[in-house]
MMTF fields as JSON, N, C-alpha, C and O atoms, coordinates in Angstrom:
{
  "mmtfVersion": "1.0.0",
  "mmtfProducer": "UNKNOWN",
  "numBonds": 375,
  "numAtoms": 376,
  "numGroups": 94,
  "numChains": 1,
  "numModels": 1,
  "chainsPerModel": [1],
  "groupsPerChain": [94],
  "chainIdList": ["A"],
  "bondAtomList": [4, 2, 8, 6, 12, 10, 16, 14, 20, 18, 24, 22, 28, 26, 32, 30, 36, 34, 40, 38, 44, 42, 48, 46, 52, 50, 56, 54, 60, 58, 64, 62, 68, 66, 72, 70, 76, 74, 80, 78, 84, 82, 88, 86, 92, 90, 96, 94, 100, 98, 104, 102, 108, 106, 112, 110, 116, 114, 120, 118, 124, 122, 128, 126, 132, 130, 136, 134, 140, 138, 144, 142, 148, 146, 152, 150, 156, 154, 160, 158, 164, 162, 168, 166, 172, 170, 176, 174, 180, 178, 184, 182, 188, 186, 192, 190, 196, 194, 200, 198, 204, 202, 208, 206, 212, 210, 216, 214, 220, 218, 224, 222, 228, 226, 232, 230, 236, 234, 240, 238, 244, 242, 248, 246, 252, 250, 256, 254, 260, 258, 264, 262, 268, 266, 272, 270, 276, 274, 280, 278, 284, 282, 288, 286, 292, 290, 296, 294, 300, 298, 304, 302, 308, 306, 312, 310, 316, 314, 320, 318, 324, 322, 328, 326, 332, 330, 336, 334, 340, 338, 344, 342, 348, 346, 352, 350, 356, 354, 360, 358, 364, 362, 368, 366, 372, 370],
  "bondOrderList": [1, 1, 1, 1, 1, 1, 1, 1, 1, 1, 1, 1, 1, 1, 1, 1, 1, 1, 1, 1, 1, 1, 1, 1, 1, 1, 1, 1, 1, 1, 1, 1, 1, 1, 1, 1, 1, 1, 1, 1, 1, 1, 1, 1, 1, 1, 1, 1, 1, 1, 1, 1, 1, 1, 1, 1, 1, 1, 1, 1, 1, 1, 1, 1, 1, 1, 1, 1, 1, 1, 1, 1, 1, 1, 1, 1, 1, 1, 1, 1, 1, 1, 1, 1, 1, 1, 1, 1, 1, 1, 1, 1, 1],
  "groupList": [{"groupName": "MET", "atomNameList": ["N", "CA", "C", "O"], "elementList": ["N", "C", "C", "O"], "formalChargeList": [0, 0, 0, 0], "bondAtomList": [1, 0, 2, 1, 3, 2], "bondOrderList": [1, 1, 2], "singleLetterCode": "M", "chemCompType": "L-PEPTIDE LINKING"}, {"groupName": "ILE", "atomNameList": ["N", "CA", "C", "O"], "elementList": ["N", "C", "C", "O"], "formalChargeList": [0, 0, 0, 0], "bondAtomList": [1, 0, 2, 1, 3, 2], "bondOrderList": [1, 1, 2], "singleLetterCode": "I", "chemCompType": "L-PEPTIDE LINKING"}, {"groupName": "SER", "atomNameList": ["N", "CA", "C", "O"], "elementList": ["N", "C", "C", "O"], "formalChargeList": [0, 0, 0, 0], "bondAtomList": [1, 0, 2, 1, 3, 2], "bondOrderList": [1, 1, 2], "singleLetterCode": "S", "chemCompType": "L-PEPTIDE LINKING"}, {"groupName": "THR", "atomNameList": ["N", "CA", "C", "O"], "elementList": ["N", "C", "C", "O"], "formalChargeList": [0, 0, 0, 0], "bondAtomList": [1, 0, 2, 1, 3, 2], "bondOrderList": [1, 1, 2], "singleLetterCode": "T", "chemCompType": "L-PEPTIDE LINKING"}, {"groupName": "ALA", "atomNameList": ["N", "CA", "C", "O"], "elementList": ["N", "C", "C", "O"], "formalChargeList": [0, 0, 0, 0], "bondAtomList": [1, 0, 2, 1, 3, 2], "bondOrderList": [1, 1, 2], "singleLetterCode": "A", "chemCompType": "L-PEPTIDE LINKING"}, {"groupName": "VAL", "atomNameList": ["N", "CA", "C", "O"], "elementList": ["N", "C", "C", "O"], "formalChargeList": [0, 0, 0, 0], "bondAtomList": [1, 0, 2, 1, 3, 2], "bondOrderList": [1, 1, 2], "singleLetterCode": "V", "chemCompType": "L-PEPTIDE LINKING"}, {"groupName": "GLN", "atomNameList": ["N", "CA", "C", "O"], "elementList": ["N", "C", "C", "O"], "formalChargeList": [0, 0, 0, 0], "bondAtomList": [1, 0, 2, 1, 3, 2], "bondOrderList": [1, 1, 2], "singleLetterCode": "Q", "chemCompType": "L-PEPTIDE LINKING"}, {"groupName": "ARG", "atomNameList": ["N", "CA", "C", "O"], "elementList": ["N", "C", "C", "O"], "formalChargeList": [0, 0, 0, 0], "bondAtomList": [1, 0, 2, 1, 3, 2], "bondOrderList": [1, 1, 2], "singleLetterCode": "R", "chemCompType": "L-PEPTIDE LINKING"}, {"groupName": "ASP", "atomNameList": ["N", "CA", "C", "O"], "elementList": ["N", "C", "C", "O"], "formalChargeList": [0, 0, 0, 0], "bondAtomList": [1, 0, 2, 1, 3, 2], "bondOrderList": [1, 1, 2], "singleLetterCode": "D", "chemCompType": "L-PEPTIDE LINKING"}, {"groupName": "GLY", "atomNameList": ["N", "CA", "C", "O"], "elementList": ["N", "C", "C", "O"], "formalChargeList": [0, 0, 0, 0], "bondAtomList": [1, 0, 2, 1, 3, 2], "bondOrderList": [1, 1, 2], "singleLetterCode": "G", "chemCompType": "PEPTIDE LINKING"}, {"groupName": "PHE", "atomNameList": ["N", "CA", "C", "O"], "elementList": ["N", "C", "C", "O"], "formalChargeList": [0, 0, 0, 0], "bondAtomList": [1, 0, 2, 1, 3, 2], "bondOrderList": [1, 1, 2], "singleLetterCode": "F", "chemCompType": "L-PEPTIDE LINKING"}, {"groupName": "ASN", "atomNameList": ["N", "CA", "C", "O"], "elementList": ["N", "C", "C", "O"], "formalChargeList": [0, 0, 0, 0], "bondAtomList": [1, 0, 2, 1, 3, 2], "bondOrderList": [1, 1, 2], "singleLetterCode": "N", "chemCompType": "L-PEPTIDE LINKING"}, {"groupName": "LEU", "atomNameList": ["N", "CA", "C", "O"], "elementList": ["N", "C", "C", "O"], "formalChargeList": [0, 0, 0, 0], "bondAtomList": [1, 0, 2, 1, 3, 2], "bondOrderList": [1, 1, 2], "singleLetterCode": "L", "chemCompType": "L-PEPTIDE LINKING"}, {"groupName": "TYR", "atomNameList": ["N", "CA", "C", "O"], "elementList": ["N", "C", "C", "O"], "formalChargeList": [0, 0, 0, 0], "bondAtomList": [1, 0, 2, 1, 3, 2], "bondOrderList": [1, 1, 2], "singleLetterCode": "Y", "chemCompType": "L-PEPTIDE LINKING"}, {"groupName": "PRO", "atomNameList": ["N", "CA", "C", "O"], "elementList": ["N", "C", "C", "O"], "formalChargeList": [0, 0, 0, 0], "bondAtomList": [1, 0, 2, 1, 3, 2], "bondOrderList": [1, 1, 2], "singleLetterCode": "P", "chemCompType": "L-PEPTIDE LINKING"}, {"groupName": "LYS", "atomNameList": ["N", "CA", "C", "O"], "elementList": ["N", "C", "C", "O"], "formalChargeList": [0, 0, 0, 0], "bondAtomList": [1, 0, 2, 1, 3, 2], "bondOrderList": [1, 1, 2], "singleLetterCode": "K", "chemCompType": "L-PEPTIDE LINKING"}, {"groupName": "HIS", "atomNameList": ["N", "CA", "C", "O"], "elementList": ["N", "C", "C", "O"], "formalChargeList": [0, 0, 0, 0], "bondAtomList": [1, 0, 2, 1, 3, 2], "bondOrderList": [1, 1, 2], "singleLetterCode": "H", "chemCompType": "L-PEPTIDE LINKING"}, {"groupName": "GLU", "atomNameList": ["N", "CA", "C", "O"], "elementList": ["N", "C", "C", "O"], "formalChargeList": [0, 0, 0, 0], "bondAtomList": [1, 0, 2, 1, 3, 2], "bondOrderList": [1, 1, 2], "singleLetterCode": "E", "chemCompType": "L-PEPTIDE LINKING"}, {"groupName": "TRP", "atomNameList": ["N", "CA", "C", "O"], "elementList": ["N", "C", "C", "O"], "formalChargeList": [0, 0, 0, 0], "bondAtomList": [1, 0, 2, 1, 3, 2], "bondOrderList": [1, 1, 2], "singleLetterCode": "W", "chemCompType": "L-PEPTIDE LINKING"}],
  "groupTypeList": [0, 1, 2, 3, 4, 5, 3, 6, 7, 8, 9, 5, 9, 10, 11, 12, 4, 2, 13, 1, 9, 14, 8, 10, 15, 3, 14, 16, 15, 2, 17, 10, 8, 7, 16, 13, 0, 11, 2, 12, 10, 11, 13, 4, 7, 8, 12, 2, 7, 4, 9, 13, 14, 18, 4, 16, 11, 2, 14, 9, 10, 11, 12, 14, 5, 11, 17, 4, 5, 2, 12, 6, 5, 15, 7, 6, 6, 6, 4, 12, 15, 4, 13, 7, 4, 15, 6, 2, 4, 15, 15, 4, 4, 6],
  "groupIdList": [1, 2, 3, 4, 5, 6, 7, 8, 9, 10, 11, 12, 13, 14, 15, 16, 17, 18, 19, 20, 21, 22, 23, 24, 25, 26, 27, 28, 29, 30, 31, 32, 33, 34, 35, 36, 37, 38, 39, 40, 41, 42, 43, 44, 45, 46, 47, 48, 49, 50, 51, 52, 53, 54, 55, 56, 57, 58, 59, 60, 61, 62, 63, 64, 65, 66, 67, 68, 69, 70, 71, 72, 73, 74, 75, 76, 77, 78, 79, 80, 81, 82, 83, 84, 85, 86, 87, 88, 89, 90, 91, 92, 93, 94],
  "secStructList": [7, 2, 2, 2, 2, 2, 2, 2, 2, 6, 6, 7, 7, 7, 7, 5, 7, 7, 7, 7, 7, 6, 6, 7, 7, 7, 7, 7, 7, 1, 1, 1, 7, 2, 2, 2, 2, 2, 2, 2, 2, 2, 2, 2, 2, 2, 2, 2, 2, 6, 6, 7, 7, 7, 5, 7, 1, 7, 6, 6, 6, 1, 1, 7, 2, 2, 2, 2, 2, 2, 2, 2, 2, 2, 2, 2, 2, 2, 2, 2, 2, 2, 2, 2, 2, 2, 2, 2, 2, 2, 2, 2, 6, 7],
  "xCoordList": [0.717, -0.118, 0.608, 0.044, 2.024, 2.938, 3.271, 3.256, 3.616, 4.007, 3.011, 3.33, 1.822, 0.663, 0.627, 0.548, 0.683, 0.643, 1.769, 1.543, 3.042, 4.315, 4.141, 4.475, 3.566, 3.542, 2.478, 2.683, 1.563, 0.424, 0.827, 0.447, 1.76, 2.095, 3.321, 3.439, 3.977, 5.133, 4.66, 5.475, 3.203, 2.585, 3.06, 3.01, 3.464, 3.785, 2.986, 2.688, 2.647, 1.829, 2.214, 3.412, 1.392, 1.543, 0.991, -0.024, 1.675, 1.476, 1.841, 3.01, 1.031, 1.42, 0.802, -0.235, 1.898, 1.712, 0.562, -0.507, 0.799, -0.187, 0.104, 1.185, -1.083, -1.086, -0.918, -1.117, -0.603, -0.782, -2.156, -2.396, -3.117, -4.276, -4.782, -4.07, -5.865, -6.123, -6.235, -6.373, -6.164, -6.24, -4.624, -4.378, -3.703, -2.229, -2.378, -2.627, -2.169, -2.138, -0.965, -0.893, 0.191, 1.158, 1.893, 2.279, 2.038, 2.42, 3.969, 4.871, 4.057, 5.467, 6.01, 5.688, 6.959, 7.508, 8.589, 8.725, 9.387, 10.748, 11.342, 11.105, 12.055, 12.559, 13.001, 12.586, 13.718, 14.241, 13.545, 14.166, 12.316, 11.562, 11.602, 10.92, 12.353, 12.347, 10.885, 10.445, 10.343, 8.976, 8.055, 7.261, 7.985, 6.958, 7.717, 7.025, 8.858, 9.353, 8.892, 8.41, 9.22, 9.169, 7.208, 6.752, 6.615, 4.98, 4.773, 4.122, 5.355, 4.887, 5.468, 4.738, 6.581, 6.849, 5.816, 5.412, 5.536, 4.494, 3.339, 2.852, 2.749, 1.533, 1.73, 0.959, 2.697, 2.78, 2.986, 2.585, 3.655, 3.981, 2.74, 2.357, 1.861, 0.386, -0.559, -1.64, -0.152, -0.857, -0.468, -1.273, 0.879, 1.05, 0.713, 0.365, 0.934, 0.186, -1.371, -1.811, -2.026, -3.303, -3.664, -4.848, -2.761, -2.919, -3.639, -4.687, -3.325, -3.76, -4.015, -3.186, -5.15, -5.068, -4.314, -4.123, -3.537, -2.611, -3.609, -4.599, -2.978, -3.476, -2.949, -1.727, -3.662, -3.089, -2.973, -2.396, -3.432, -3.095, -2.751, -3.172, -1.862, -1.437, -2.716, -3.73, -2.727, -3.731, -3.791, -2.842, -5.352, -5.409, -5.472, -5.809, -5.242, -5.105, -6.49, -6.921, -7.15, -8.609, -9.99, -11.178, -9.341, -10.237, -9.727, -8.568, -10.438, -9.796, -8.916, -9.187, -7.887, -6.673, -7.384, -7.059, -8.413, -8.768, -9.898, -10.003, -10.518, -11.38, -10.666, -11.131, -9.417, -8.574, -8.104, -8.401, -7.333, -6.852, -7.49, -7.031, -9.199, -9.981, -10.507, -10.892, -10.478, -10.965, -10.022, -10.275, -8.793, -7.736, -7.435, -7.212, -7.472, -7.375, -8.76, -8.799, -9.963, -10.881, -10.611, -10.838, -9.941, -9.88, -8.451, -8.201, -7.776, -6.881, -7.234, -6.915, -8.08, -8.754, -9.806, -10.259, -10.109, -11.053, -10.071, -10.268, -8.937, -8.135, -7.596, -7.618, -7.054, -6.626, -7.617, -7.256, -8.697, -9.758, -9.923, -9.891, -10.073, -10.259, -8.852, -8.865, -7.654, -6.571, -6.594, -6.467, -6.736, -6.953, -7.704, -7.272, -9.003, -9.916, -9.44, -9.645, -8.877, -8.299, -6.893, -6.338, -6.434, -5.227, -5.766, -5.193, -6.844, -7.487, -8.17, -8.177, -8.819, -9.323, -8.176, -8.405, -7.023, -6.023, -5.338, -4.86, -5.254, -4.697, -5.545, -5.075, -7.137, -8.096, -8.17, -8.368, -7.967, -8.086, -6.817, -6.875, -5.575, -4.511, -4.656, -3.809],
  "yCoordList": [-1.374, 0.082, 1.201, 2.243, 1.266, 2.455, 2.951, 4.151, 1.89, 2.142, 2.854, 3.702, 2.512, 3.33, 4.825, 5.81, 4.913, 6.168, 6.885, 7.986, 6.463, 7.262, 7.642, 8.762, 6.671, 6.918, 8.172, 9.077, 7.941, 9.102, 10.756, 11.843, 10.448, 11.626, 12.254, 13.458, 11.479, 12.022, 12.22, 12.565, 11.978, 12.19, 11.215, 11.51, 10.193, 9.022, 7.701, 7.277, 7.082, 6.222, 4.888, 4.608, 4.034, 2.752, 1.82, 2.157, 0.702, -0.264, -1.864, -2.187, -2.75, -4.038, -4.708, -4.546, -5.489, -6.51, -7.347, -7.07, -8.464, -9.55, -10.28, -10.257, -11.114, -12.114, -13.477, -13.508, -14.443, -15.589, -16.044, -16.227, -16.261, -16.764, -18.152, -19.072, -18.351, -19.795, -20.641, -21.863, -19.869, -20.931, -21.365, -22.031, -20.954, -21.464, -23.092, -23.136, -23.898, -25.175, -25.791, -26.902, -25.237, -26.369, -26.564, -25.614, -27.677, -27.991, -27.538, -27.702, -27.059, -26.657, -27.816, -27.998, -28.636, -29.866, -29.605, -30.396, -28.902, -28.244, -27.187, -26.432, -26.652, -25.028, -24.797, -23.784, -25.451, -24.944, -26.066, -27.061, -25.877, -26.816, -25.877, -24.852, -26.213, -25.774, -25.726, -24.736, -26.867, -27.031, -26.147, -25.576, -25.9, -24.942, -23.47, -22.572, -23.358, -21.785, -21.405, -20.375, -22.606, -22.477, -22.209, -21.401, -22.863, -22.499, -21.084, -20.227, -20.911, -19.657, -18.476, -17.484, -18.366, -17.78, -17.566, -16.478, -18.72, -18.854, -18.264, -17.479, -18.54, -17.82, -16.494, -15.903, -15.794, -14.492, -13.769, -12.666, -14.679, -13.902, -13.989, -12.994, -15.164, -15.094, -14.181, -13.882, -13.759, -12.466, -11.233, -10.326, -11.134, -9.917, -9.566, -8.497, -10.982, -10.93, -10.488, -9.787, -10.93, -10.726, -9.404, -9.087, -8.507, -7.121, -7.2, -6.558, -7.737, -7.99, -6.268, -5.422, -5.936, -4.992, -4.913, -5.948, -3.651, -3.413, -2.876, -2.177, -3.513, -3.102, -1.898, -1.883, -0.724, 0.727, 0.919, 1.948, 0.091, 0.261, -0.994, -2.036, -0.984, -1.728, -2.699, -2.085, -4.128, -4.825, -4.064, -3.76, -3.752, -3.28, -1.752, -1.318, -1.039, 0.334, 0.973, 1.839, 0.451, 1.077, 0.151, 0.474, -1.11, -2.367, -3.092, -2.82, -4.167, -5.163, -5.964, -6.219, -6.494, -7.211, -8.316, -8.375, -9.244, -10.474, -9.8, -10.406, -8.838, -8.372, -7.852, -8.026, -7.129, -6.224, -7.489, -7.506, -8.639, -9.607, -10.155, -10.638, -10.489, -11.371, -10.449, -10.964, -9.051, -8.29, -8.424, -8.739, -8.126, -8.26, -9.885, -10.155, -10.694, -12.158, -12.344, -13.157, -11.56, -11.699, -11.286, -11.761, -10.02, -9.39, -9.975, -9.749, -10.536, -11.315, -12.366, -12.566, -13.385, -14.499, -14.062, -14.855, -12.946, -12.404, -12.293, -12.95, -11.51, -11.041, -12.198, -12.204, -13.287, -14.552, -15.415, -15.982, -15.606, -16.248, -15.535, -16.252, -14.337, -13.63, -13.61, -13.544, -13.652, -13.975, -15.446, -15.792, -16.112, -17.742, -17.911, -18.303, -17.576, -17.622, -16.866, -17.368, -15.772, -15.22, -15.809, -15.461, -16.701, -17.442, -18.668, -19.023, -19.265, -20.492, -20.403, -21.3, -18.934, -18.775, -18.49, -18.636, -18.097, -17.723, -18.799, -18.694, -19.853, -21.443, -21.898, -22.295, -21.887, -22.433, -22.101, -22.875, -20.713, -19.752, -20.396, -20.474, -20.87, -21.222, -22.596, -22.896],
  "zCoordList": [-0.138, 0.022, 0.12, -0.214, 0.595, 0.624, -0.691, -0.969, -1.624, -2.944, -3.752, -4.585, -3.506, -4.376, -3.741, -4.475, -2.503, -1.732, -2.172, -2.673, -2.086, -2.728, -4.058, -4.441, -4.914, -6.121, -6.605, -7.413, -5.991, -6.0, -5.353, -5.789, -4.125, -4.019, -5.001, -5.227, -5.399, -6.352, -7.829, -8.684, -8.163, -9.385, -10.445, -11.639, -10.059, -10.961, -10.927, -9.81, -11.887, -12.172, -11.592, -11.636, -11.061, -10.144, -11.38, -11.989, -11.693, -12.158, -11.904, -12.118, -11.518, -10.931, -12.316, -12.958, -12.432, -13.439, -13.361, -13.904, -12.626, -12.438, -11.373, -10.785, -11.021, -9.814, -10.589, -11.803, -9.984, -10.373, -10.044, -8.85, -10.933, -10.703, -10.633, -11.037, -10.189, -9.924, -11.105, -11.054, -12.293, -13.351, -13.739, -14.745, -12.921, -13.331, -12.081, -10.876, -12.816, -11.938, -12.003, -11.478, -12.64, -12.547, -11.215, -10.534, -10.928, -9.222, -9.007, -9.828, -7.994, -7.582, -6.678, -5.504, -7.475, -6.722, -6.101, -5.168, -6.172, -5.535, -5.3, -6.243, -4.49, -4.653, -5.831, -6.394, -6.347, -8.316, -9.131, -9.504, -9.374, -10.509, -11.679, -11.703, -12.58, -13.88, -14.734, -15.317, -14.664, -15.332, -14.686, -15.434, -13.42, -12.931, -13.442, -13.923, -13.322, -13.655, -15.15, -15.62, -15.686, -17.392, -17.685, -18.494, -17.044, -16.891, -16.35, -16.949, -15.215, -14.837, -15.746, -15.735, -16.505, -17.366, -18.667, -19.076, -19.142, -20.144, -19.871, -20.685, -18.732, -17.956, -18.093, -18.849, -17.465, -17.571, -19.175, -19.547, -19.855, -21.292, -21.87, -22.486, -21.802, -22.38, -21.737, -22.244, -20.657, -20.172, -20.648, -20.862, -20.85, -21.646, -22.96, -23.461, -23.531, -25.131, -25.235, -26.147, -24.318, -24.161, -23.818, -23.933, -23.38, -23.174, -21.71, -21.643, -20.79, -19.434, -18.977, -19.313, -18.251, -17.383, -16.53, -15.892, -16.125, -15.234, -14.218, -14.435, -12.656, -11.549, -11.133, -10.98, -10.875, -10.807, -9.17, -8.817, -8.192, -6.851, -6.281, -6.783, -5.058, -4.381, -3.826, -3.495, -3.707, -2.962, -1.666, -0.943, -1.461, -0.062, 0.067, 1.169, -0.735, -0.884, -1.02, -0.258, -2.083, -2.151, -2.077, -2.12, -1.952, -1.676, -0.637, -0.325, 0.139, 0.797, 0.243, -0.93, 0.684, 0.065, -0.87, -2.056, -0.307, -0.798, -2.013, -3.079, -1.835, -2.965, -4.06, -5.186, -3.881, -4.766, -5.599, -6.793, -5.013, -5.872, -6.407, -7.443, -6.003, -6.742, -8.007, -9.057, -7.786, -9.024, -10.096, -11.259, -9.534, -10.844, -11.394, -12.574, -10.498, -11.302, -12.089, -13.013, -11.719, -12.735, -14.465, -15.578, -13.803, -15.312, -15.969, -17.153, -15.348, -16.181, -16.756, -17.928, -15.93, -16.778, -17.846, -18.672, -17.785, -19.203, -20.227, -21.249, -20.138, -20.709, -21.568, -22.799, -20.692, -21.331, -21.956, -22.987, -21.565, -22.195, -23.654, -24.655, -23.757, -25.295, -25.93, -27.16, -25.342, -26.233, -26.701, -27.875, -25.853, -26.382, -27.489, -28.573, -27.196, -28.314, -29.811, -30.916, -29.607, -30.846, -31.344, -32.386, -30.487, -30.839, -31.684, -32.714, -31.216, -31.489, -32.961, -33.803, -33.086, -34.316, -35.506, -36.706, -34.993, -35.87, -36.468, -37.598, -35.776, -35.838, -36.83, -37.896, -36.546, -37.383, -38.791, -39.728, -38.823, -40.331, -41.295, -42.522, -40.387, -41.427, -42.269, -43.11]
}
């Protein structure tokens, strides 16, 4: 929450990239799990390509933490769903 307050005080934008949503289901089997890290990277890359919406406040700044995280995860899931549908349509057209 302090990050958001400081950026607002200084007149700079706050952008939080994403949360790991419940749709990310790869199990974490060890401390250094290459498969897990690659899956997490691919998940974040897909979110980026989907043009996912940035969170402009840190969790808990303007909403209770659980509500803020749930809202952002829902927005991410919608963006991913639209992106994946677009990718599927593109592949089907080829």
